[in-house]
PDB file of C-alpha atoms and ligand atoms in Angstrom:
ATOM      1  CA  MET A   1      58.837  41.490 112.600  1.00  0.00           C
ATOM      2  CA  ASP A   2      57.850  41.689 109.002  1.00  0.00           C
ATOM      3  CA  LYS A   3      60.211  40.549 106.286  1.00  0.00           C
ATOM      4  CA  LYS A   4      61.427  43.391 104.402  1.00  0.00           C
ATOM      5  CA  TYR A   5      61.171  41.590 100.987  1.00  0.00           C
ATOM      6  CA  ASN A   6      59.093  38.466 100.212  1.00  0.00           C
ATOM      7  CA  VAL A   7      60.042  35.510  97.724  1.00  0.00           C
ATOM      8  CA  VAL A   8      58.184  33.674  95.321  1.00  0.00           C
ATOM      9  CA  LEU A   9      59.243  30.307  93.526  1.00  0.00           C
ATOM     10  CA  THR A  10      57.892  29.925  90.299  1.00  0.00           C
ATOM     11  CA  ILE A  11      58.087  26.296  88.667  1.00  0.00           C
ATOM     12  CA  ALA A  12      57.443  26.534  85.107  1.00  0.00           C
ATOM     13  CA  GLY A  13      58.190  26.380  81.328  1.00  0.00           C
ATOM     14  CA  SER A  14      60.443  29.002  79.353  1.00  0.00           C
ATOM     15  CA  ASP A  15      58.731  31.104  76.723  1.00  0.00           C
ATOM     16  CA  SER A  16      61.391  32.507  74.457  1.00  0.00           C
ATOM     17  CA  SER A  17      59.116  35.258  73.378  1.00  0.00           C
ATOM     18  CA  GLY A  18      58.745  36.531  76.883  1.00  0.00           C
ATOM     19  CA  GLY A  19      55.183  37.192  77.478  1.00  0.00           C
ATOM     20  CA  ALA A  20      54.188  33.635  79.210  1.00  0.00           C
ATOM     21  CA  GLY A  21      55.866  30.962  81.304  1.00  0.00           C
ATOM     22  CA  ILE A  22      58.739  31.681  83.737  1.00  0.00           C
ATOM     23  CA  GLN A  23      59.340  35.154  81.936  1.00  0.00           C
ATOM     24  CA  ALA A  24      55.992  36.220  82.662  1.00  0.00           C
ATOM     25  CA  ASP A  25      56.292  34.919  86.095  1.00  0.00           C
ATOM     26  CA  ILE A  26      59.421  36.876  87.132  1.00  0.00           C
ATOM     27  CA  LYS A  27      58.340  40.092  85.455  1.00  0.00           C
ATOM     28  CA  THR A  28      54.943  39.815  87.433  1.00  0.00           C
ATOM     29  CA  CYS A  29      56.574  39.132  90.789  1.00  0.00           C
ATOM     30  CA  SER A  30      59.392  42.053  90.254  1.00  0.00           C
ATOM     31  CA  ALA A  31      56.650  44.413  89.276  1.00  0.00           C
ATOM     32  CA  LEU A  32      54.668  43.863  92.245  1.00  0.00           C
ATOM     33  CA  GLY A  33      57.966  43.889  94.509  1.00  0.00           C
ATOM     34  CA  VAL A  34      58.491  40.257  94.978  1.00  0.00           C
ATOM     35  CA  TYR A  35      61.757  38.540  94.594  1.00  0.00           C
ATOM     36  CA  ALA A  36      61.373  35.676  92.209  1.00  0.00           C
ATOM     37  CA  MET A  37      63.410  32.578  92.105  1.00  0.00           C
ATOM     38  CA  SER A  38      62.682  30.253  88.896  1.00  0.00           C
ATOM     39  CA  VAL A  39      63.078  26.579  88.495  1.00  0.00           C
ATOM     40  CA  ILE A  40      62.665  25.442  84.838  1.00  0.00           C
ATOM     41  CA  THR A  41      60.847  22.488  83.650  1.00  0.00           C
ATOM     42  CA  ALA A  42      60.833  22.813  79.891  1.00  0.00           C
ATOM     43  CA  VAL A  43      62.239  25.143  77.378  1.00  0.00           C
ATOM     44  CA  THR A  44      59.651  26.223  74.567  1.00  0.00           C
ATOM     45  CA  ALA A  45      60.682  27.817  71.310  1.00  0.00           C
ATOM     46  CA  GLN A  46      57.541  30.212  70.230  1.00  0.00           C
ATOM     47  CA  ASN A  47      56.623  33.461  69.240  1.00  0.00           C
ATOM     48  CA  THR A  48      53.602  35.591  69.198  1.00  0.00           C
ATOM     49  CA  HIS A  49      51.923  33.081  66.645  1.00  0.00           C
ATOM     50  CA  GLY A  50      52.615  30.007  68.416  1.00  0.00           C
ATOM     51  CA  VAL A  51      54.867  27.171  69.958  1.00  0.00           C
ATOM     52  CA  VAL A  52      57.416  25.986  67.181  1.00  0.00           C
ATOM     53  CA  SER A  53      59.006  23.354  69.466  1.00  0.00           C
ATOM     54  CA  ILE A  54      59.221  22.053  73.191  1.00  0.00           C
ATOM     55  CA  GLU A  55      62.077  20.352  75.136  1.00  0.00           C
ATOM     56  CA  GLU A  56      61.288  18.762  78.488  1.00  0.00           C
ATOM     57  CA  LEU A  57      64.052  18.958  80.985  1.00  0.00           C
ATOM     58  CA  SER A  58      64.976  15.808  82.969  1.00  0.00           C
ATOM     59  CA  PRO A  59      63.378  14.994  86.093  1.00  0.00           C
ATOM     60  CA  GLU A  60      66.912  15.124  87.661  1.00  0.00           C
ATOM     61  CA  ILE A  61      67.753  18.569  86.658  1.00  0.00           C
ATOM     62  CA  VAL A  62      64.529  19.903  87.772  1.00  0.00           C
ATOM     63  CA  ILE A  63      64.997  18.257  91.229  1.00  0.00           C
ATOM     64  CA  SER A  64      68.304  19.593  91.244  1.00  0.00           C
ATOM     65  CA  GLN A  65      67.040  23.190  90.679  1.00  0.00           C
ATOM     66  CA  LEU A  66      64.552  22.788  93.518  1.00  0.00           C
ATOM     67  CA  LYS A  67      66.826  21.459  95.958  1.00  0.00           C
ATOM     68  CA  ALA A  68      69.652  23.867  95.409  1.00  0.00           C
ATOM     69  CA  VAL A  69      67.511  27.004  95.771  1.00  0.00           C
ATOM     70  CA  LEU A  70      65.285  25.493  98.655  1.00  0.00           C
ATOM     71  CA  ASP A  71      68.124  24.355 100.401  1.00  0.00           C
ATOM     72  CA  ASP A  72      69.049  27.758 100.859  1.00  0.00           C
ATOM     73  CA  ILE A  73      66.078  30.047 100.330  1.00  0.00           C
ATOM     74  CA  THR A  74      62.509  29.297 101.667  1.00  0.00           C
ATOM     75  CA  PRO A  75      59.971  31.006  99.248  1.00  0.00           C
ATOM     76  CA  ASP A  76      56.890  32.690 101.089  1.00  0.00           C
ATOM     77  CA  ALA A  77      54.812  31.103  98.024  1.00  0.00           C
ATOM     78  CA  VAL A  78      55.052  28.795  95.305  1.00  0.00           C
ATOM     79  CA  LYS A  79      53.753  29.075  91.565  1.00  0.00           C
ATOM     80  CA  ILE A  80      53.269  26.226  89.417  1.00  0.00           C
ATOM     81  CA  GLY A  81      53.025  26.233  85.562  1.00  0.00           C
ATOM     82  CA  MET A  82      53.564  23.989  82.820  1.00  0.00           C
ATOM     83  CA  ILE A  83      54.706  20.385  84.226  1.00  0.00           C
ATOM     84  CA  PRO A  84      55.503  18.718  81.268  1.00  0.00           C
ATOM     85  CA  ASN A  85      55.294  14.982  81.947  1.00  0.00           C
ATOM     86  CA  ALA A  86      54.074  12.668  84.781  1.00  0.00           C
ATOM     87  CA  SER A  87      57.748  12.249  86.014  1.00  0.00           C
ATOM     88  CA  ILE A  88      58.354  15.988  86.659  1.00  0.00           C
ATOM     89  CA  ALA A  89      54.857  16.166  88.534  1.00  0.00           C
ATOM     90  CA  ARG A  90      55.797  13.317  90.753  1.00  0.00           C
ATOM     91  CA  ALA A  91      59.201  14.642  91.414  1.00  0.00           C
ATOM     92  CA  VAL A  92      57.429  18.405  92.429  1.00  0.00           C
ATOM     93  CA  CYS A  93      55.288  16.534  94.522  1.00  0.00           C
ATOM     94  CA  ASP A  94      58.048  15.049  96.479  1.00  0.00           C
ATOM     95  CA  ILE A  95      59.840  18.179  96.864  1.00  0.00           C
ATOM     96  CA  ILE A  96      56.885  19.991  98.035  1.00  0.00           C
ATOM     97  CA  LYS A  97      56.413  17.311 100.974  1.00  0.00           C
ATOM     98  CA  GLU A  98      59.873  17.258 101.705  1.00  0.00           C
ATOM     99  CA  TYR A  99      60.509  21.077 102.104  1.00  0.00           C
ATOM    100  CA  GLY A 100      56.872  21.397 103.450  1.00  0.00           C
ATOM    101  CA  LEU A 101      56.186  24.125 101.176  1.00  0.00           C
ATOM    102  CA  LYS A 102      53.192  26.365 101.493  1.00  0.00           C
ATOM    103  CA  ASN A 103      51.291  28.818  99.488  1.00  0.00           C
ATOM    104  CA  ILE A 104      51.207  26.805  96.464  1.00  0.00           C
ATOM    105  CA  VAL A 105      49.275  28.261  93.568  1.00  0.00           C
ATOM    106  CA  ILE A 106      48.956  25.928  90.492  1.00  0.00           C
ATOM    107  CA  ASP A 107      47.730  27.072  86.973  1.00  0.00           C
ATOM    108  CA  PRO A 108      47.157  24.110  85.353  1.00  0.00           C
ATOM    109  CA  VAL A 109      48.767  24.577  81.984  1.00  0.00           C
ATOM    110  CA  LEU A 110      46.764  22.420  79.311  1.00  0.00           C
ATOM    111  CA  LYS A 111      47.197  24.317  76.255  1.00  0.00           C
ATOM    112  CA  SER A 112      48.675  27.955  75.085  1.00  0.00           C
ATOM    113  CA  THR A 113      46.774  30.806  74.208  1.00  0.00           C
ATOM    114  CA  SER A 114      47.562  29.876  70.558  1.00  0.00           C
ATOM    115  CA  GLY A 115      46.167  26.548  70.988  1.00  0.00           C
ATOM    116  CA  PHE A 116      49.211  24.163  71.659  1.00  0.00           C
ATOM    117  CA  GLU A 117      48.465  21.328  73.855  1.00  0.00           C
ATOM    118  CA  PHE A 118      50.996  21.265  76.815  1.00  0.00           C
ATOM    119  CA  SER A 119      49.692  18.143  78.688  1.00  0.00           C
ATOM    120  CA  LEU A 120      48.929  14.406  77.913  1.00  0.00           C
ATOM    121  CA  LYS A 121      46.305  12.359  79.907  1.00  0.00           C
ATOM    122  CA  GLU A 122      48.865  10.472  81.989  1.00  0.00           C
ATOM    123  CA  THR A 123      50.279  13.914  83.326  1.00  0.00           C
ATOM    124  CA  ARG A 124      46.812  15.210  83.984  1.00  0.00           C
ATOM    125  CA  GLU A 125      46.138  12.057  86.160  1.00  0.00           C
ATOM    126  CA  VAL A 126      49.221  12.753  88.282  1.00  0.00           C
ATOM    127  CA  LEU A 127      48.626  16.452  88.441  1.00  0.00           C
ATOM    128  CA  LYS A 128      45.089  15.305  89.602  1.00  0.00           C
ATOM    129  CA  SER A 129      45.754  12.740  92.048  1.00  0.00           C
ATOM    130  CA  SER A 130      49.227  14.042  93.578  1.00  0.00           C
ATOM    131  CA  LEU A 131      50.090  17.689  92.930  1.00  0.00           C
ATOM    132  CA  PHE A 132      46.429  19.457  93.110  1.00  0.00           C
ATOM    133  CA  PRO A 133      45.991  18.467  96.469  1.00  0.00           C
ATOM    134  CA  LEU A 134      49.154  19.920  98.038  1.00  0.00           C
ATOM    135  CA  ALA A 135      47.936  23.337  96.319  1.00  0.00           C
ATOM    136  CA  SER A 136      45.867  26.001  98.254  1.00  0.00           C
ATOM    137  CA  LEU A 137      44.533  27.320  94.823  1.00  0.00           C
ATOM    138  CA  ILE A 138      44.147  26.156  91.454  1.00  0.00           C
ATOM    139  CA  THR A 139      43.340  28.619  88.649  1.00  0.00           C
ATOM    140  CA  PRO A 140      41.743  26.721  85.608  1.00  0.00           C
ATOM    141  CA  ASN A 141      39.923  28.737  82.994  1.00  0.00           C
ATOM    142  CA  ILE A 142      36.771  27.222  81.739  1.00  0.00           C
ATOM    143  CA  PRO A 143      37.731  24.744  79.348  1.00  0.00           C
ATOM    144  CA  GLU A 144      40.461  23.627  81.906  1.00  0.00           C
ATOM    145  CA  SER A 145      37.833  23.215  84.698  1.00  0.00           C
ATOM    146  CA  SER A 146      35.597  21.278  82.808  1.00  0.00           C
ATOM    147  CA  GLN A 147      38.330  19.017  81.333  1.00  0.00           C
ATOM    148  CA  LEU A 148      39.861  18.551  84.990  1.00  0.00           C
ATOM    149  CA  PHE A 149      37.431  18.794  87.362  1.00  0.00           C
ATOM    150  CA  ASP A 150      33.761  18.498  85.379  1.00  0.00           C
ATOM    151  CA  LEU A 151      33.221  22.237  86.850  1.00  0.00           C
ATOM    152  CA  SER A 152      31.730  24.938  84.769  1.00  0.00           C
ATOM    153  CA  PRO A 153      29.865  28.356  85.782  1.00  0.00           C
ATOM    154  CA  THR A 154      26.625  26.595  85.722  1.00  0.00           C
ATOM    155  CA  ASN A 155      27.612  23.636  88.126  1.00  0.00           C
ATOM    156  CA  ILE A 156      29.643  24.993  90.712  1.00  0.00           C
ATOM    157  CA  THR A 157      27.483  23.343  93.387  1.00  0.00           C
ATOM    158  CA  SER A 158      29.195  20.309  92.737  1.00  0.00           C
ATOM    159  CA  TYR A 159      32.370  21.827  94.326  1.00  0.00           C
ATOM    160  CA  PHE A 160      30.639  22.722  97.227  1.00  0.00           C
ATOM    161  CA  ASP A 161      28.789  19.368  97.697  1.00  0.00           C
ATOM    162  CA  ASN A 162      32.109  17.338  96.983  1.00  0.00           C
ATOM    163  CA  LYS A 163      34.693  19.202  99.210  1.00  0.00           C
ATOM    164  CA  GLU A 164      36.369  15.765 100.175  1.00  0.00           C
ATOM    165  CA  ILE A 165      37.370  15.691  96.356  1.00  0.00           C
ATOM    166  CA  PHE A 166      38.465  19.217  96.448  1.00  0.00           C
ATOM    167  CA  PRO A 167      40.947  19.995  99.101  1.00  0.00           C
ATOM    168  CA  PHE A 168      41.948  23.071  97.568  1.00  0.00           C
ATOM    169  CA  ASP A 169      40.457  26.378  96.243  1.00  0.00           C
ATOM    170  CA  ILE A 170      39.679  26.897  92.891  1.00  0.00           C
ATOM    171  CA  LEU A 171      39.515  30.367  90.744  1.00  0.00           C
ATOM    172  CA  LEU A 172      37.388  29.461  87.874  1.00  0.00           C
ATOM    173  CA  LYS A 173      38.516  32.209  85.362  1.00  0.00           C
ATOM    174  CA  GLY A 174      35.874  33.453  82.965  1.00  0.00           C
ATOM    175  CA  GLY A 175      37.687  35.063  80.371  1.00  0.00           C
ATOM    176  CA  HIS A 176      36.232  32.308  77.695  1.00  0.00           C
ATOM    177  CA  GLY A 177      32.637  33.067  78.671  1.00  0.00           C
ATOM    178  CA  ASP A 178      30.734  34.491  76.057  1.00  0.00           C
ATOM    179  CA  ASP A 179      29.868  38.143  77.299  1.00  0.00           C
ATOM    180  CA  CYS A 180      31.768  40.396  75.457  1.00  0.00           C
ATOM    181  CA  ASN A 181      31.570  43.338  78.047  1.00  0.00           C
ATOM    182  CA  MET A 182      32.029  41.832  81.238  1.00  0.00           C
ATOM    183  CA  VAL A 183      33.992  38.648  82.688  1.00  0.00           C
ATOM    184  CA  THR A 184      33.042  37.008  86.209  1.00  0.00           C
ATOM    185  CA  ASP A 185      35.800  35.005  87.642  1.00  0.00           C
ATOM    186  CA  LEU A 186      34.486  32.569  90.396  1.00  0.00           C
ATOM    187  CA  LEU A 187      36.590  31.994  93.503  1.00  0.00           C
ATOM    188  CA  LEU A 188      35.068  28.603  95.204  1.00  0.00           C
ATOM    189  CA  MET A 189      36.701  28.125  98.768  1.00  0.00           C
ATOM    190  CA  ARG A 190      36.567  25.386 101.130  1.00  0.00           C
ATOM    191  CA  ASN A 191      35.633  27.331 103.999  1.00  0.00           C
ATOM    192  CA  GLN A 192      32.757  28.839 102.389  1.00  0.00           C
ATOM    193  CA  ASN A 193      29.192  27.843 100.955  1.00  0.00           C
ATOM    194  CA  LYS A 194      29.026  29.833  97.753  1.00  0.00           C
ATOM    195  CA  PRO A 195      31.312  31.638  95.409  1.00  0.00           C
ATOM    196  CA  VAL A 196      32.980  34.803  95.673  1.00  0.00           C
ATOM    197  CA  CYS A 197      32.160  36.490  92.398  1.00  0.00           C
ATOM    198  CA  PHE A 198      34.685  38.987  90.673  1.00  0.00           C
ATOM    199  CA  SER A 199      33.006  40.860  87.989  1.00  0.00           C
ATOM    200  CA  HIS A 200      35.099  42.828  85.641  1.00  0.00           C
ATOM    201  CA  GLN A 201      35.148  44.966  82.307  1.00  0.00           C
ATOM    202  CA  ARG A 202      36.906  42.893  79.679  1.00  0.00           C
ATOM    203  CA  VAL A 203      39.606  44.328  78.393  1.00  0.00           C
ATOM    204  CA  ASN A 204      39.452  44.288  74.433  1.00  0.00           C
ATOM    205  CA  THR A 205      42.746  43.378  73.287  1.00  0.00           C
ATOM    206  CA  SER A 206      44.650  40.624  71.160  1.00  0.00           C
ATOM    207  CA  ASN A 207      47.597  41.089  73.829  1.00  0.00           C
ATOM    208  CA  THR A 208      46.496  38.401  75.710  1.00  0.00           C
ATOM    209  CA  HIS A 209      49.424  36.002  75.938  1.00  0.00           C
ATOM    210  CA  GLY A 210      50.248  34.852  79.087  1.00  0.00           C
ATOM    211  CA  THR A 211      47.409  36.121  80.939  1.00  0.00           C
ATOM    212  CA  GLY A 212      47.270  33.011  82.946  1.00  0.00           C
ATOM    213  CA  CYS A 213      50.922  32.717  84.024  1.00  0.00           C
ATOM    214  CA  THR A 214      50.398  36.563  84.844  1.00  0.00           C
ATOM    215  CA  LEU A 215      47.491  36.248  87.142  1.00  0.00           C
ATOM    216  CA  SER A 216      48.484  33.314  89.122  1.00  0.00           C
ATOM    217  CA  SER A 217      51.865  34.585  89.537  1.00  0.00           C
ATOM    218  CA  ALA A 218      50.274  37.900  90.929  1.00  0.00           C
ATOM    219  CA  ILE A 219      48.372  36.049  93.128  1.00  0.00           C
ATOM    220  CA  ALA A 220      51.170  34.213  94.500  1.00  0.00           C
ATOM    221  CA  SER A 221      52.992  37.310  94.841  1.00  0.00           C
ATOM    222  CA  PHE A 222      49.896  38.837  96.925  1.00  0.00           C
ATOM    223  CA  LEU A 223      50.076  35.570  99.225  1.00  0.00           C
ATOM    224  CA  ALA A 224      54.000  35.955  99.595  1.00  0.00           C
ATOM    225  CA  MET A 225      53.180  39.596 101.354  1.00  0.00           C
ATOM    226  CA  GLY A 226      51.102  38.002 103.687  1.00  0.00           C
ATOM    227  CA  PHE A 227      47.637  38.505 102.437  1.00  0.00           C
ATOM    228  CA  ASP A 228      44.687  36.050 102.293  1.00  0.00           C
ATOM    229  CA  ILE A 229      43.388  34.134  99.317  1.00  0.00           C
ATOM    230  CA  GLU A 230      40.344  36.250  98.654  1.00  0.00           C
ATOM    231  CA  LYS A 231      42.214  39.524  99.078  1.00  0.00           C
ATOM    232  CA  SER A 232      45.128  38.315  96.928  1.00  0.00           C
ATOM    233  CA  VAL A 233      42.890  37.137  93.918  1.00  0.00           C
ATOM    234  CA  ASP A 234      41.150  40.402  93.990  1.00  0.00           C
ATOM    235  CA  SER A 235      44.282  42.600  94.020  1.00  0.00           C
ATOM    236  CA  ALA A 236      45.790  40.159  91.309  1.00  0.00           C
ATOM    237  CA  ILE A 237      42.708  40.426  89.006  1.00  0.00           C
ATOM    238  CA  ARG A 238      42.479  44.437  89.421  1.00  0.00           C
ATOM    239  CA  TRP A 239      46.525  44.379  88.533  1.00  0.00           C
ATOM    240  CA  LEU A 240      45.982  42.008  85.621  1.00  0.00           C
ATOM    241  CA  SER A 241      43.199  44.311  84.221  1.00  0.00           C
ATOM    242  CA  CYS A 242      45.552  47.131  84.099  1.00  0.00           C
ATOM    243  CA  ALA A 243      48.356  45.186  82.828  1.00  0.00           C
ATOM    244  CA  LEU A 244      46.160  44.212  79.744  1.00  0.00           C
ATOM    245  CA  ALA A 245      44.611  47.800  79.311  1.00  0.00           C
ATOM    246  CA  GLU A 246      48.148  48.872  79.231  1.00  0.00           C
ATOM    247  CA  GLY A 247      49.441  46.340  76.755  1.00  0.00           C
ATOM    248  CA  ALA A 248      47.562  48.034  73.545  1.00  0.00           C
ATOM    249  CA  ASP A 249      50.381  50.253  72.917  1.00  0.00           C
ATOM    250  CA  TYR A 250      53.131  47.513  74.168  1.00  0.00           C
ATOM    251  CA  SER A 251      52.786  45.499  70.808  1.00  0.00           C
ATOM    252  CA  PHE A 252      55.529  43.118  70.066  1.00  0.00           C
ATOM    253  CA  GLY A 253      54.956  40.263  67.096  1.00  0.00           C
ATOM    254  CA  SER A 254      52.046  40.304  64.949  1.00  0.00           C
ATOM    255  CA  GLY A 255      50.092  37.411  66.899  1.00  0.00           C
ATOM    256  CA  TYR A 256      48.724  37.319  70.356  1.00  0.00           C
ATOM    257  CA  GLY A 257      51.154  39.946  72.196  1.00  0.00           C
ATOM    258  CA  PRO A 258      52.098  40.237  75.698  1.00  0.00           C
ATOM    259  CA  VAL A 259      50.349  41.986  78.631  1.00  0.00           C
ATOM    260  CA  ASN A 260      52.201  45.149  79.978  1.00  0.00           C
ATOM    261  CA  HIS A 261      53.715  43.807  83.034  1.00  0.00           C
ATOM    262  CA  ILE A 262      55.625  46.769  83.817  1.00  0.00           C
ATOM    263  CA  PHE A 263      53.030  49.617  83.317  1.00  0.00           C
ATOM    264  CA  LYS A 264      53.860  51.286  86.580  1.00  0.00           C
ATOM    265  CA  GLN A 265      57.540  50.964  86.477  1.00  0.00           C
ATOM    266  CA  ILE A 266      57.659  52.564  82.845  1.00  0.00           C
ATOM    267  CA  LYS A 267      55.691  55.409  84.055  1.00  0.00           C
ATOM    268  CA  GLN A 268      57.803  56.015  87.126  1.00  0.00           C
ATOM    269  CA  TRP A 269      60.910  55.616  85.046  1.00  0.00           C
ATOM    270  CA  LYS A 270      60.422  57.067  81.871  1.00  0.00           C
ATOM    271  CA  LEU A 271      63.470  59.022  80.401  1.00  0.00           C
ATOM    272  CA  LYS A 272      62.392  62.678  79.578  1.00  0.00           C
TER     273      LYS A 272
HETATM  274  O1  LIG B   1      50.012  30.346  78.999  1.00  0.00           O
HETATM  275  C1  LIG B   1      50.439  29.174  79.274  1.00  0.00           C
HETATM  276  C2  LIG B   1      51.758  29.113  79.037  1.00  0.00           C
HETATM  277  C3  LIG B   1      52.554  28.364  80.137  1.00  0.00           C
HETATM  278  N1  LIG B   1      53.812  28.257  80.127  1.00  0.00           N
HETATM  279  C4  LIG B   1      54.410  28.448  78.970  1.00  0.00           C
HETATM  280  C5  LIG B   1      53.681  29.010  77.701  1.00  0.00           C
HETATM  281  C6  LIG B   1      52.423  29.165  77.755  1.00  0.00           C
HETATM  282  C7  LIG B   1      51.689  29.713  76.757  1.00  0.00           C
HETATM  283  O2  LIG B   1      52.386  30.044  75.750  1.00  0.00           O
HETATM  284  O3  LIG B   1      54.825  29.014  76.681  1.00  0.00           O
HETATM  285  C8  LIG B   1      56.044  28.031  79.091  1.00  0.00           C
END
């Protein structure tokens, strides 16, 4: 029998301004009707202009959070965002294996929208060698994809020619491309020989803080509902375009504001 509610676990950092990280993930899952559980890896102090400071949690408390929820509740999908250091990366790998977690979507958070570097070289090596191979889908933008995988929209054949080194699907997000009217995201899947292209209108807005977190948790939400990767990616991209478009009059702060995660709910519940 189909479950009435689906569950996503997000493992990510906290954003005090509420537009990215754990906060974006919980808002996204909730807006899409999925129950969100959250394991926090780091606390950032930030606003719409940038990150002021960051405190990494200990691997022990990350493991303790993970075990507490997983001993009780099995998520239908997992979204992984900020992994601030190699010890936490290793701890998350061990737990994924121990609990046999499935439908894992990783947003490789290297930098914030405002340019703050979140990930050091040693962490990136552990992510690449140990964490990414446990995922169903990784969602880098163009700079992340070239840094991590030496893949760009013009050389994606190296993905299809080297499937043994890419045991996961990749959504190469095109938002950093130079076409100011259209964005093309490329979904590279292990069981295909060419990419699936998602071309969509670029939404002209400065409220882009947390778009990566929001997209990856939307994909995890659709996977949790039982859709396949292609359908989940397609639905998440279309939903994010609406949340970006609806962000225009949802402006908080004077820097990069948030997307409007709750555009549907606001319309439904607006008090007269
Ligand atoms: O969007 C990347 C990101 C991920 N996680 C946290 C963040 C940000 C960007 O600001 O703050 C906690």
